[in-house]
PDB file of C-alpha atoms and ligand atoms in Angstrom:
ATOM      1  CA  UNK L 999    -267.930 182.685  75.624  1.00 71.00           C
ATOM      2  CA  UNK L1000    -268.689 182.880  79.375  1.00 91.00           C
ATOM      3  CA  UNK L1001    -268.264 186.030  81.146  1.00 95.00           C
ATOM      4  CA  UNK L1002    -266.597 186.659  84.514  1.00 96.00           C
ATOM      5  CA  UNK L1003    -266.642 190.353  85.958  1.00 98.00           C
ATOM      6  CA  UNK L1004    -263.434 190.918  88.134  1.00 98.00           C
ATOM      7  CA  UNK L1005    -264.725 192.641  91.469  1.00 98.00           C
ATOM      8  CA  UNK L1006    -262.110 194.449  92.781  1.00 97.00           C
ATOM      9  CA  UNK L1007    -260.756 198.412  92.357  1.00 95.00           C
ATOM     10  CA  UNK L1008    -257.182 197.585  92.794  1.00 96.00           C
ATOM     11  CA  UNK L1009    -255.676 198.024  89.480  1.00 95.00           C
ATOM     12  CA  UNK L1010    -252.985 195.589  90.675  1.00 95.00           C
ATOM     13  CA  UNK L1011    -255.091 192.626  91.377  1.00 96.00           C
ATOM     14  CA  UNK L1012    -256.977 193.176  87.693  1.00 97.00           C
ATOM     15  CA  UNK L1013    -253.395 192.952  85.920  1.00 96.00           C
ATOM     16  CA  UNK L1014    -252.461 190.165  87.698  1.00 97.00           C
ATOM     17  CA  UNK L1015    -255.939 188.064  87.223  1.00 97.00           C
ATOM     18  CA  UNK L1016    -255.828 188.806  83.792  1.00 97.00           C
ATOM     19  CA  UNK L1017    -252.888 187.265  83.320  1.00 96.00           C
ATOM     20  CA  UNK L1018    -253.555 184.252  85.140  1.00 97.00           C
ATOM     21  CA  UNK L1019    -256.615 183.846  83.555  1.00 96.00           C
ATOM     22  CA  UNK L1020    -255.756 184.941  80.162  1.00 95.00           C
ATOM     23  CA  UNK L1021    -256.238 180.735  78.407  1.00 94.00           C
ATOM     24  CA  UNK L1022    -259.259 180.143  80.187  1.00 93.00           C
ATOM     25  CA  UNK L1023    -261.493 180.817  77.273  1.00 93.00           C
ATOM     26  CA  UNK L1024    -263.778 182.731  79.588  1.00 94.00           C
ATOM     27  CA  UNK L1025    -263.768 186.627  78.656  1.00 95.00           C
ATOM     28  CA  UNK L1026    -262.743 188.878  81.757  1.00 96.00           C
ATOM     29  CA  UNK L1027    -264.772 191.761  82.083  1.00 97.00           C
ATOM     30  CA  UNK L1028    -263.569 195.132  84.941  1.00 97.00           C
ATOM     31  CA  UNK L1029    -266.086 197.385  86.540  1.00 97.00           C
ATOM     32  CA  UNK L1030    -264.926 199.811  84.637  1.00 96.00           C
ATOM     33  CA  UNK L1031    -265.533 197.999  81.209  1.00 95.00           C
ATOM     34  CA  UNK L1032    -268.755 197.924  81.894  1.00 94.00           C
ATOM     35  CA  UNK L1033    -269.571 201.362  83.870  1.00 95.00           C
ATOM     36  CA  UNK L1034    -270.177 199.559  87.450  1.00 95.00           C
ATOM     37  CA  UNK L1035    -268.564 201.560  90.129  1.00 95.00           C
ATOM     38  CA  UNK L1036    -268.674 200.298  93.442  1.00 96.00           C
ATOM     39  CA  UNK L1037    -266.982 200.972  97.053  1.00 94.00           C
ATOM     40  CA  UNK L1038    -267.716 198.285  99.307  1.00 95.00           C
ATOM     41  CA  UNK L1039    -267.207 198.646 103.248  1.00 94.00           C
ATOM     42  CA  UNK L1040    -265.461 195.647 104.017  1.00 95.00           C
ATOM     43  CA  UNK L1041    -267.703 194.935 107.276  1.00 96.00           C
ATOM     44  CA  UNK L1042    -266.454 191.313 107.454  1.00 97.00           C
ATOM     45  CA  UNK L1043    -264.768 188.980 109.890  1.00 97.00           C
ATOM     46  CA  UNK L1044    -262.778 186.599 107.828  1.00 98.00           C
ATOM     47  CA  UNK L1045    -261.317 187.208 103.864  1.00 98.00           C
ATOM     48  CA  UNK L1046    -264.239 184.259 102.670  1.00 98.00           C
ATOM     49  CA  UNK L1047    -267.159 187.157 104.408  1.00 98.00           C
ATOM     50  CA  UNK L1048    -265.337 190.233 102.914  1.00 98.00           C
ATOM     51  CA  UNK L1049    -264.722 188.225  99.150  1.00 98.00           C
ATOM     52  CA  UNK L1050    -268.134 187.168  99.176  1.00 98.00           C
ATOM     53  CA  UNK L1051    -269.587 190.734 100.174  1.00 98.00           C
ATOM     54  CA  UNK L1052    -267.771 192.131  96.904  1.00 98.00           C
ATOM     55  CA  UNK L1053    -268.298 189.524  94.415  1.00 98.00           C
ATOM     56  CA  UNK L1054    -272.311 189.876  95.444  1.00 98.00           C
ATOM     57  CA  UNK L1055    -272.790 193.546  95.170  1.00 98.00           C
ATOM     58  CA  UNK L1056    -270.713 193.628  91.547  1.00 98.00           C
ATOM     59  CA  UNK L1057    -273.336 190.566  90.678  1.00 97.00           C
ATOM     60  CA  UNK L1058    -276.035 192.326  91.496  1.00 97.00           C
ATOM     61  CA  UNK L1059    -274.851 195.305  89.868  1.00 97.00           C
ATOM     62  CA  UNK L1060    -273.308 194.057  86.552  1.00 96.00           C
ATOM     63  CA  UNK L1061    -275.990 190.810  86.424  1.00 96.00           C
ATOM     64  CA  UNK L1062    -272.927 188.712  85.402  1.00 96.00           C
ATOM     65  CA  UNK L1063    -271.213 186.164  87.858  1.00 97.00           C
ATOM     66  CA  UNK L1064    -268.110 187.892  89.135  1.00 97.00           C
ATOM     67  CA  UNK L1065    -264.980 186.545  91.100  1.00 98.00           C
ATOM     68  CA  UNK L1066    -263.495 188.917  94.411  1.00 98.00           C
ATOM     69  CA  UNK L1067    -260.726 188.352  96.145  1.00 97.00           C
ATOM     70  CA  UNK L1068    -259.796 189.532  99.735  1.00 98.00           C
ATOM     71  CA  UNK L1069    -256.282 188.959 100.435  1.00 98.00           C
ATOM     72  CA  UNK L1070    -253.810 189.859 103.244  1.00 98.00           C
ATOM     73  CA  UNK L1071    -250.354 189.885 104.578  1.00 98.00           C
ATOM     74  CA  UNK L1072    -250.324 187.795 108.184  1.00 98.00           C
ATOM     75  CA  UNK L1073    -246.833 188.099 110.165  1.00 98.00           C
ATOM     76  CA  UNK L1074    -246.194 185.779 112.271  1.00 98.00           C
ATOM     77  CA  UNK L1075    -244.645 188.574 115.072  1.00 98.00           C
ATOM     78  CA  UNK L1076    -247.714 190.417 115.351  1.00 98.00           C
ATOM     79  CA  UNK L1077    -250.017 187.433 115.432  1.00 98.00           C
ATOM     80  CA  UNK L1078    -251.085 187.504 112.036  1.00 98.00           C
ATOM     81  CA  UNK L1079    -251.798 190.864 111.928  1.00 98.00           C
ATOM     82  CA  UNK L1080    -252.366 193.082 109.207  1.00 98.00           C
ATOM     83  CA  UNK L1081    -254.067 189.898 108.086  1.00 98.00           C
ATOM     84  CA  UNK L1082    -257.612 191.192 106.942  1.00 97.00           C
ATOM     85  CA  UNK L1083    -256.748 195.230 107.599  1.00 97.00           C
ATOM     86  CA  UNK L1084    -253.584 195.017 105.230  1.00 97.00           C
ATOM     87  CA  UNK L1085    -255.197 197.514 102.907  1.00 96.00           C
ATOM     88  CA  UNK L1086    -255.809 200.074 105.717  1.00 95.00           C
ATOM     89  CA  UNK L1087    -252.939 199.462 107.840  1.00 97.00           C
ATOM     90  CA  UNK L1088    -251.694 203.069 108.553  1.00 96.00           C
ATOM     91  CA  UNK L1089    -252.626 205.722 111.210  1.00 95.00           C
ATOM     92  CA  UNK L1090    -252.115 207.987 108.202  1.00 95.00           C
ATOM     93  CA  UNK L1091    -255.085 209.398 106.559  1.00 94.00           C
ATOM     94  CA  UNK L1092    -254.586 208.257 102.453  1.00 95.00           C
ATOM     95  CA  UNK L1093    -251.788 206.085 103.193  1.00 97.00           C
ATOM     96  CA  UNK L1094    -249.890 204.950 100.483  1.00 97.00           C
ATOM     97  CA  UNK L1095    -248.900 201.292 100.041  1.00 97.00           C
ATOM     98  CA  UNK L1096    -245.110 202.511 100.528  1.00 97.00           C
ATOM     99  CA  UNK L1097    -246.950 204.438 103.770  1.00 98.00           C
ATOM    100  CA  UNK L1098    -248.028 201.102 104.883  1.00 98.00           C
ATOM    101  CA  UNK L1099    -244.982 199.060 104.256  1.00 98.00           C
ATOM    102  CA  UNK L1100    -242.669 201.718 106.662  1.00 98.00           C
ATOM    103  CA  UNK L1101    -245.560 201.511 109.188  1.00 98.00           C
ATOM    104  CA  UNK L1102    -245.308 197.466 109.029  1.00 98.00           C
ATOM    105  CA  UNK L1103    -241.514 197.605 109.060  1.00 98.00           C
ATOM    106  CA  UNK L1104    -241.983 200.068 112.629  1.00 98.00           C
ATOM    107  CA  UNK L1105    -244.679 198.087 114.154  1.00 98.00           C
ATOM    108  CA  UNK L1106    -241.622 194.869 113.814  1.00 98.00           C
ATOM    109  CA  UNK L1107    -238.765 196.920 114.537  1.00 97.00           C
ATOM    110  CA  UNK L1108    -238.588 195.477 118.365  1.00 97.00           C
ATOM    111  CA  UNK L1109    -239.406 191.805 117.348  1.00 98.00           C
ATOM    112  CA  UNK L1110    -236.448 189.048 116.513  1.00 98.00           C
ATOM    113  CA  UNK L1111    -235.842 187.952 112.859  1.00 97.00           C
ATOM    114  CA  UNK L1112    -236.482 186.277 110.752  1.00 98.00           C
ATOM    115  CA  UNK L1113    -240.055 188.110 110.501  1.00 98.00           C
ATOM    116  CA  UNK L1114    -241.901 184.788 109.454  1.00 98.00           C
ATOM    117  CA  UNK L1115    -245.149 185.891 106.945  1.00 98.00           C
ATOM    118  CA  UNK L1116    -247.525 184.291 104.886  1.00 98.00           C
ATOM    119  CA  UNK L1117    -249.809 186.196 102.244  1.00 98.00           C
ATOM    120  CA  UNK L1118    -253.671 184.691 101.999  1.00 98.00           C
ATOM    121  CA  UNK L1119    -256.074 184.904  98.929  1.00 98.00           C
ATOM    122  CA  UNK L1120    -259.394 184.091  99.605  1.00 98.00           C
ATOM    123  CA  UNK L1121    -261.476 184.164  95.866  1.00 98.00           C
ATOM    124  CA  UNK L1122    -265.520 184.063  96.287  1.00 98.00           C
ATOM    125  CA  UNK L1123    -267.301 183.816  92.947  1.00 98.00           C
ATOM    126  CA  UNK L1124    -271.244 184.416  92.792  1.00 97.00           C
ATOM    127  CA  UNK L1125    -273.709 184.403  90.396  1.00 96.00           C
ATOM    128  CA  UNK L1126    -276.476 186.995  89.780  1.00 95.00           C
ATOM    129  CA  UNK L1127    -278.878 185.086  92.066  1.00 94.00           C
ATOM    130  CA  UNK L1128    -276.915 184.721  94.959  1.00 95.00           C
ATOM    131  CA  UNK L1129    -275.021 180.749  94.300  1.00 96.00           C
ATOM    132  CA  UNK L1130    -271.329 181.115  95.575  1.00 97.00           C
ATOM    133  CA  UNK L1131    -268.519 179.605  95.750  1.00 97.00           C
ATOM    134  CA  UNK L1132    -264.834 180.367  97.262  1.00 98.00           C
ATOM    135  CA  UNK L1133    -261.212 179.062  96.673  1.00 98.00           C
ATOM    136  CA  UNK L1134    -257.832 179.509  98.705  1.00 98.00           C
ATOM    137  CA  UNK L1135    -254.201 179.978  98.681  1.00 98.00           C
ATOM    138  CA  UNK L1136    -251.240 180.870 100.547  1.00 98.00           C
ATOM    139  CA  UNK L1137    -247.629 181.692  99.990  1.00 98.00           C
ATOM    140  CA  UNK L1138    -245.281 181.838 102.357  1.00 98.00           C
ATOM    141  CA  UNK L1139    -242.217 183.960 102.896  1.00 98.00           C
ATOM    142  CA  UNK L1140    -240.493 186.633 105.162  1.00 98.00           C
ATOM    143  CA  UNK L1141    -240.501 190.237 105.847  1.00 98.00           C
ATOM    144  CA  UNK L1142    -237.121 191.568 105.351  1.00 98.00           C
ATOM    145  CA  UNK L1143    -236.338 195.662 106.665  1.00 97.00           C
ATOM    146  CA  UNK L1144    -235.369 197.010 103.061  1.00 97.00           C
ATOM    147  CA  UNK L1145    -237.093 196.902  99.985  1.00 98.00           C
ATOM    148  CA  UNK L1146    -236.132 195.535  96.905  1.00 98.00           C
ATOM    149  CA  UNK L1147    -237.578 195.375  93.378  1.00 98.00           C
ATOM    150  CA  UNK L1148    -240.159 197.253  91.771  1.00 97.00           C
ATOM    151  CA  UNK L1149    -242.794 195.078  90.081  1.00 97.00           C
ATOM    152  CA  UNK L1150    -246.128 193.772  91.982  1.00 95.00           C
ATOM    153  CA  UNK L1151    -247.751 196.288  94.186  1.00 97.00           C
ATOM    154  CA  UNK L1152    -248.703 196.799  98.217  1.00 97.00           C
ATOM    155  CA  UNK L1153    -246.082 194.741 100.119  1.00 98.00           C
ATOM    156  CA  UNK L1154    -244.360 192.734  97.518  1.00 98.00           C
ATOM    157  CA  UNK L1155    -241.053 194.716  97.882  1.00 98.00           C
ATOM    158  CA  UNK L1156    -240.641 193.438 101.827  1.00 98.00           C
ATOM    159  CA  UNK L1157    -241.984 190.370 101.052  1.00 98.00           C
ATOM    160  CA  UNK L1158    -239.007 187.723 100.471  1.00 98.00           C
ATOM    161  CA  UNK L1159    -239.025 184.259  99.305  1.00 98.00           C
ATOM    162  CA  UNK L1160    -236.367 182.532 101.138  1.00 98.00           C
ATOM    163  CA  UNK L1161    -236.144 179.785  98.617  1.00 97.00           C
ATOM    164  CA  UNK L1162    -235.448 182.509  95.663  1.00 98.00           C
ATOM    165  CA  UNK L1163    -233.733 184.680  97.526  1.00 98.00           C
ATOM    166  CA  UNK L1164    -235.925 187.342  95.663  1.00 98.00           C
ATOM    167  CA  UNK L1165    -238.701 189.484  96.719  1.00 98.00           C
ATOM    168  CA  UNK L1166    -242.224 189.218  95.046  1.00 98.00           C
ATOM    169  CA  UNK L1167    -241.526 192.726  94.047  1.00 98.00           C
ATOM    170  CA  UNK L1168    -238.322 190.907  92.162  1.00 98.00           C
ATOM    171  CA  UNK L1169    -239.955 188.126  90.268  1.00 98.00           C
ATOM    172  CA  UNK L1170    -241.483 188.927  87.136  1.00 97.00           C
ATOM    173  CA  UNK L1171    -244.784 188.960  86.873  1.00 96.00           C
ATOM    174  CA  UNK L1172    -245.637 186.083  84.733  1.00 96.00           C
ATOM    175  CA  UNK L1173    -243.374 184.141  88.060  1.00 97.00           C
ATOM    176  CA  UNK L1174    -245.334 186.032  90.813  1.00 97.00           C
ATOM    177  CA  UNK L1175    -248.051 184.300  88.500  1.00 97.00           C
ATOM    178  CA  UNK L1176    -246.888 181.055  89.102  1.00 97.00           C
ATOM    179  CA  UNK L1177    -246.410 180.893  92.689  1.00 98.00           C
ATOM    180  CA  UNK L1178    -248.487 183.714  94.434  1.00 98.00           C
ATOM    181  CA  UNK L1179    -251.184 183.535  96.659  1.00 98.00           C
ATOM    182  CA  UNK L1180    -253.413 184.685  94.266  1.00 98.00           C
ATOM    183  CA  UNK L1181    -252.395 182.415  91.465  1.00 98.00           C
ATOM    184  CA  UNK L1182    -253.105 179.652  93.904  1.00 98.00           C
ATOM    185  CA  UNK L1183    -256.411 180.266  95.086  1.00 98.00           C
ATOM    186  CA  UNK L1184    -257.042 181.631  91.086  1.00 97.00           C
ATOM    187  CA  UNK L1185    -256.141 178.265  89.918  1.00 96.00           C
ATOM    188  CA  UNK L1186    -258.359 176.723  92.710  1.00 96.00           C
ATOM    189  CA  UNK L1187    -261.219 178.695  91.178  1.00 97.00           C
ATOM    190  CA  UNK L1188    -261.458 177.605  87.743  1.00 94.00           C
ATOM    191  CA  UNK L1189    -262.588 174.210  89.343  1.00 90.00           C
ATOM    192  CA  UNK L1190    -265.705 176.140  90.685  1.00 92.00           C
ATOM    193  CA  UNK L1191    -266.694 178.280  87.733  1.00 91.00           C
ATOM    194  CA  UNK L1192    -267.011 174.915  86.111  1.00 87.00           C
ATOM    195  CA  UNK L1193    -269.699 173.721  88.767  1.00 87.00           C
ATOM    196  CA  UNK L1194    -271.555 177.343  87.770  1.00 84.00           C
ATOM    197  CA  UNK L1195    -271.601 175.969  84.166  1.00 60.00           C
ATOM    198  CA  UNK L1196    -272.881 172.766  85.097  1.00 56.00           C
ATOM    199  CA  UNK L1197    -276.309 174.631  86.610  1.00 47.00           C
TER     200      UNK L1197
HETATM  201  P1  ITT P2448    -260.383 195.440  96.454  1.00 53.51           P
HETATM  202  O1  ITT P2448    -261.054 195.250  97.795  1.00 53.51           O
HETATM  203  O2  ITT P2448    -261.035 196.485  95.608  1.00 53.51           O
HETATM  204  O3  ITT P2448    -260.204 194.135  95.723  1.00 53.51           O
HETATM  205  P2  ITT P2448    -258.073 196.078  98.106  1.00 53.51           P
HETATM  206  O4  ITT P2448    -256.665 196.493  97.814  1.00 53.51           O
HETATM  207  O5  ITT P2448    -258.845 196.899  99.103  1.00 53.51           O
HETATM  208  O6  ITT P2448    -258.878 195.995  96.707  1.00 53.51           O
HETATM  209  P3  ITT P2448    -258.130 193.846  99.950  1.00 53.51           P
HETATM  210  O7  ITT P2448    -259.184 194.438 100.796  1.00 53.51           O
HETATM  211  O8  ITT P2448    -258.217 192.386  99.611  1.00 53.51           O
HETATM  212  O9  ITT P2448    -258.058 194.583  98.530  1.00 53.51           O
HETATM  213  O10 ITT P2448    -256.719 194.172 100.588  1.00 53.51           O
HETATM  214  C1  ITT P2448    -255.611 193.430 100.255  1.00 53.51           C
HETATM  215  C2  ITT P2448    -254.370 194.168 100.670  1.00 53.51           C
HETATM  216  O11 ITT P2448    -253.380 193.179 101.043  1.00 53.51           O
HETATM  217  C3  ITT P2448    -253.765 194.927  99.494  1.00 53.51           C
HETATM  218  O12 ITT P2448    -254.257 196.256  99.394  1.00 53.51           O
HETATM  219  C4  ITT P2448    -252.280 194.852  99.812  1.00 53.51           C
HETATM  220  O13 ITT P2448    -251.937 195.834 100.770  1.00 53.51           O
HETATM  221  C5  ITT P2448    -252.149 193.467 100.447  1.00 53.51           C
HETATM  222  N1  ITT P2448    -251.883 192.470  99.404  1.00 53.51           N
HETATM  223  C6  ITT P2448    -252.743 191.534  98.923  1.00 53.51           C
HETATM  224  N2  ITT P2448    -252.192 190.827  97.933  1.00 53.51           N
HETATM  225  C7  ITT P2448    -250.966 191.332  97.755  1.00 53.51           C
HETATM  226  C8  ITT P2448    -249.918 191.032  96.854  1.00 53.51           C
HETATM  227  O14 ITT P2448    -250.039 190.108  95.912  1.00 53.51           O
HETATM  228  N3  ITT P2448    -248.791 191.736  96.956  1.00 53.51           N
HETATM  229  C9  ITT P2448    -248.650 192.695  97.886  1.00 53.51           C
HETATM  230  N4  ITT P2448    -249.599 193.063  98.760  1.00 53.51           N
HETATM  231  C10 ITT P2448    -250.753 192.379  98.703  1.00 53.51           C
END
């Protein structure tokens, strides 16, 4: 069986890619499963920069291809901001996710609703010697002021989709799984870990 190291530290993004990945008949391997332990300095411009500067140092370092994924939360109010900084946006030194949803919710305070959003996944999988290749997805939704639900992690308890009438932090996971950002832009991957195979 193929392997595929998942390079990320966020425990939440490992759960959910395990999941989504869990009939591919490829076996899913974490840093920690195989003693690589990495903190990369996301030095990047865009999400495809940042996923691919993960996914290459965990190749290097495990020699086994390996899949990142840089995500963020863009509001439309703030001109897609935290977009690319959503893990470090907070003035607070070791903010907490719930730390950076309040500081969100204060930066928006002054702007009209609805507080139009869209999360991003971008997914770059490389190879020991350097081949890569990246996938995409979006989800769209809306910020709402209170937070509701307890599942997911970072800002899936402000996060609602309209359509549902549920937050992401609402849904279930195997749902979330269905119609996240990162289920998109997962599913748009396995496409490309074929193309590795065919090399
Ligand atoms: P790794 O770099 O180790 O993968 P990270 O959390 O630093 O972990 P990112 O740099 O990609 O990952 O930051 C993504 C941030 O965007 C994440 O920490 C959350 O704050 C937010 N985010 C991404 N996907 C999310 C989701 O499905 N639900 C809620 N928040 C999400």
């Amino acid at each position: 069986m193929s392997k595929l190291l998942l390079a990320t530290n966020n425990p939440g993004k490992v759960e959910e890619i395990m999941e989504i990945t869990h009939d591919w008949g490829v076996e899913i391997l974490t840093p920690a499963q195989i003693g690589v332990h990495l903190e990369i300095k996301e030095t990047g411009h865009t999400y495809a920069e940042n996923a691919a500067l993960k996914a290459r140092a965990f190749a290097q370092a495990g020699r086994v291809l390996s899949m990142a994924d840089d995500s963020g939360l863009e509001v439309d109010a703030l001109d897609g901001k935290p977009g690319l900084y959503s893990a470090r946006f907070s003035p607070l030194p070791g903010a907490s996710d719930a730390d950076r949803r309040a500081y969100l919710l204060e930066q928006l305070r002054s702007h009209a609703r609805p507080w139009t959003a869209c999360f991003r996944c971008v997914i770059a999988i490389v190879s020991p010697d350097g081949e890569t290749r990246f996938a995409e997805g979006v989800c769209p939704g809306e910020i709402i002021s209170e937070e509701r639900g307890d599942n997911g992690f970072g800002y899936d308890p402000i996060f609602l989709l309209p359509d549902l009438g549920l937050t992401m932090a609402q849904l279930p996971m195997e749902v979330k799984n269905q119609l996240s950002h990162r289920a998109r832009a997962v599913r748009a991957a396995r496409q490309k870990l074929t193309e590795f195979r065919r090399n």
